[in-house]
Amino acid sequence: MPRFQQRHLSALGAIDGAYSNVTQREAGGDKSVTVDRHEKAVLFDVYGDDFARTSADRSPPTRPFNVIDLSLGSFAAKELAIKYPKESGAELRLYFRRDSGFYPESGQVWFMFRRENEPLPFIGSCSSALFDSITSDDDVVKAVQRDFALDVDDDVYQKLVAAPEDAVVPKEYRAMRYERSAAVGREALESAGYACEFDNTHETPLSAVTGQPIMEVHHLVPISKSAEFRCSLDVLANVVSLCPNCHSAIHRSTKTVQVAMLQKLFGDRRAAMAAQGIDLTEEGLLGFY
Ligand SMILES: [Zn+2]
Ligand SMILES: [Zn+2]
């Protein structure tokens, strides 16, 4: 259960974290991991230490976590069960849930970390080879690190945009420092006519929620750069509708692809952004990616 070192922190954009190997007993037994000293430090920072102490087999209470997929760099808020299974002692157990994406196998690494300005703790698991490669000192990982440093327009937010009326939002999510309005996101998709603003011929399947082509919301100037501007970045002029392919590309593709996309999108709305007070050059925008 080592604590994160600098290379882990910078690779994952974390301010604190810890990781452990998943033992055969954990993966084969009651499908849970022991939350050790360093992981507790991360967890208690967020939730305090008021987890239920119960040996009963009834499903234990849950807490929301950002379950992260390191191979994609994407994450989504999910509820995971956690409890003290014994009447006394410090053993705290966190339970796997297949549909949450947190379902480690024996021999894999599981990890927990926190990021600044992000209220939910992050949790995930992957092969030790992937974990080592992502957190290595190697220059090759710089591209991955850049992905993590960008603000991710995560699943909870995309779902809120699609269905603000009935989406369940974790309380902690609402406390985000740079809050994004689902209404602005939805307005952006509507004003784009649910088309991809990079290329409106891009076709996507219909959303079961909106009945419109599936599109995602992207903030051209990342919302995490809010401190560098006097005005809100969560305004229509800065919010674009992208098909899921283009949305992943703008976050994670090569510099060449990113630059081409940004030039097109910025060219289309530079004046509108400036009118809102988001005054920057193309070089300035590219510098954020
Ligand atoms: Zn985005
Ligand atoms: Zn597209």
Short mmCIF file of N, CA, C and O and ligand atoms in Angstrom, two decimals, residues 151-153 158 217-219 247 250-251, ligand 1:
data_model
loop_
_atom_site.label_atom_id
_atom_site.label_comp_id
_atom_site.label_asym_id
_atom_site.label_seq_id
_atom_site.Cartn_x
_atom_site.Cartn_y
_atom_site.Cartn_z
N ASP A 151 -9.26 19.60 -18.30
CA ASP A 151 -10.48 19.26 -17.58
C ASP A 151 -11.30 18.32 -18.43
O ASP A 151 -11.43 18.46 -19.63
N VAL A 152 -11.79 17.31 -17.82
CA VAL A 152 -12.55 16.30 -18.54
C VAL A 152 -14.03 16.62 -18.39
O VAL A 152 -14.51 16.86 -17.30
N ASP A 153 -14.71 16.68 -19.54
CA ASP A 153 -16.16 16.90 -19.48
C ASP A 153 -16.79 15.55 -19.20
O ASP A 153 -17.18 14.82 -20.09
N GLN A 158 -22.18 15.25 -18.76
CA GLN A 158 -22.83 14.99 -20.05
C GLN A 158 -24.26 14.49 -19.83
O GLN A 158 -25.17 14.82 -20.57
N VAL A 217 -20.73 17.97 -24.94
CA VAL A 217 -20.45 19.38 -24.71
C VAL A 217 -18.96 19.55 -24.37
O VAL A 217 -18.43 18.85 -23.52
N HIS A 218 -18.32 20.48 -25.06
CA HIS A 218 -16.90 20.73 -24.76
C HIS A 218 -16.67 22.23 -24.56
O HIS A 218 -17.16 23.04 -25.34
N HIS A 219 -15.94 22.56 -23.52
CA HIS A 219 -15.57 23.97 -23.28
C HIS A 219 -14.26 24.26 -24.02
O HIS A 219 -13.23 23.65 -23.72
N HIS A 247 -14.96 14.75 -29.87
CA HIS A 247 -14.70 15.15 -28.49
C HIS A 247 -13.49 14.41 -27.93
O HIS A 247 -12.63 15.00 -27.30
N ILE A 250 -10.31 15.94 -29.60
CA ILE A 250 -9.84 17.25 -29.15
C ILE A 250 -9.12 17.15 -27.81
O ILE A 250 -8.23 17.93 -27.49
N HIS A 251 -9.49 16.14 -27.02
CA HIS A 251 -8.79 15.93 -25.74
C HIS A 251 -7.55 15.07 -25.90
O HIS A 251 -6.59 15.24 -25.17
ZN ZN B 1 -14.24 18.30 -23.53
#
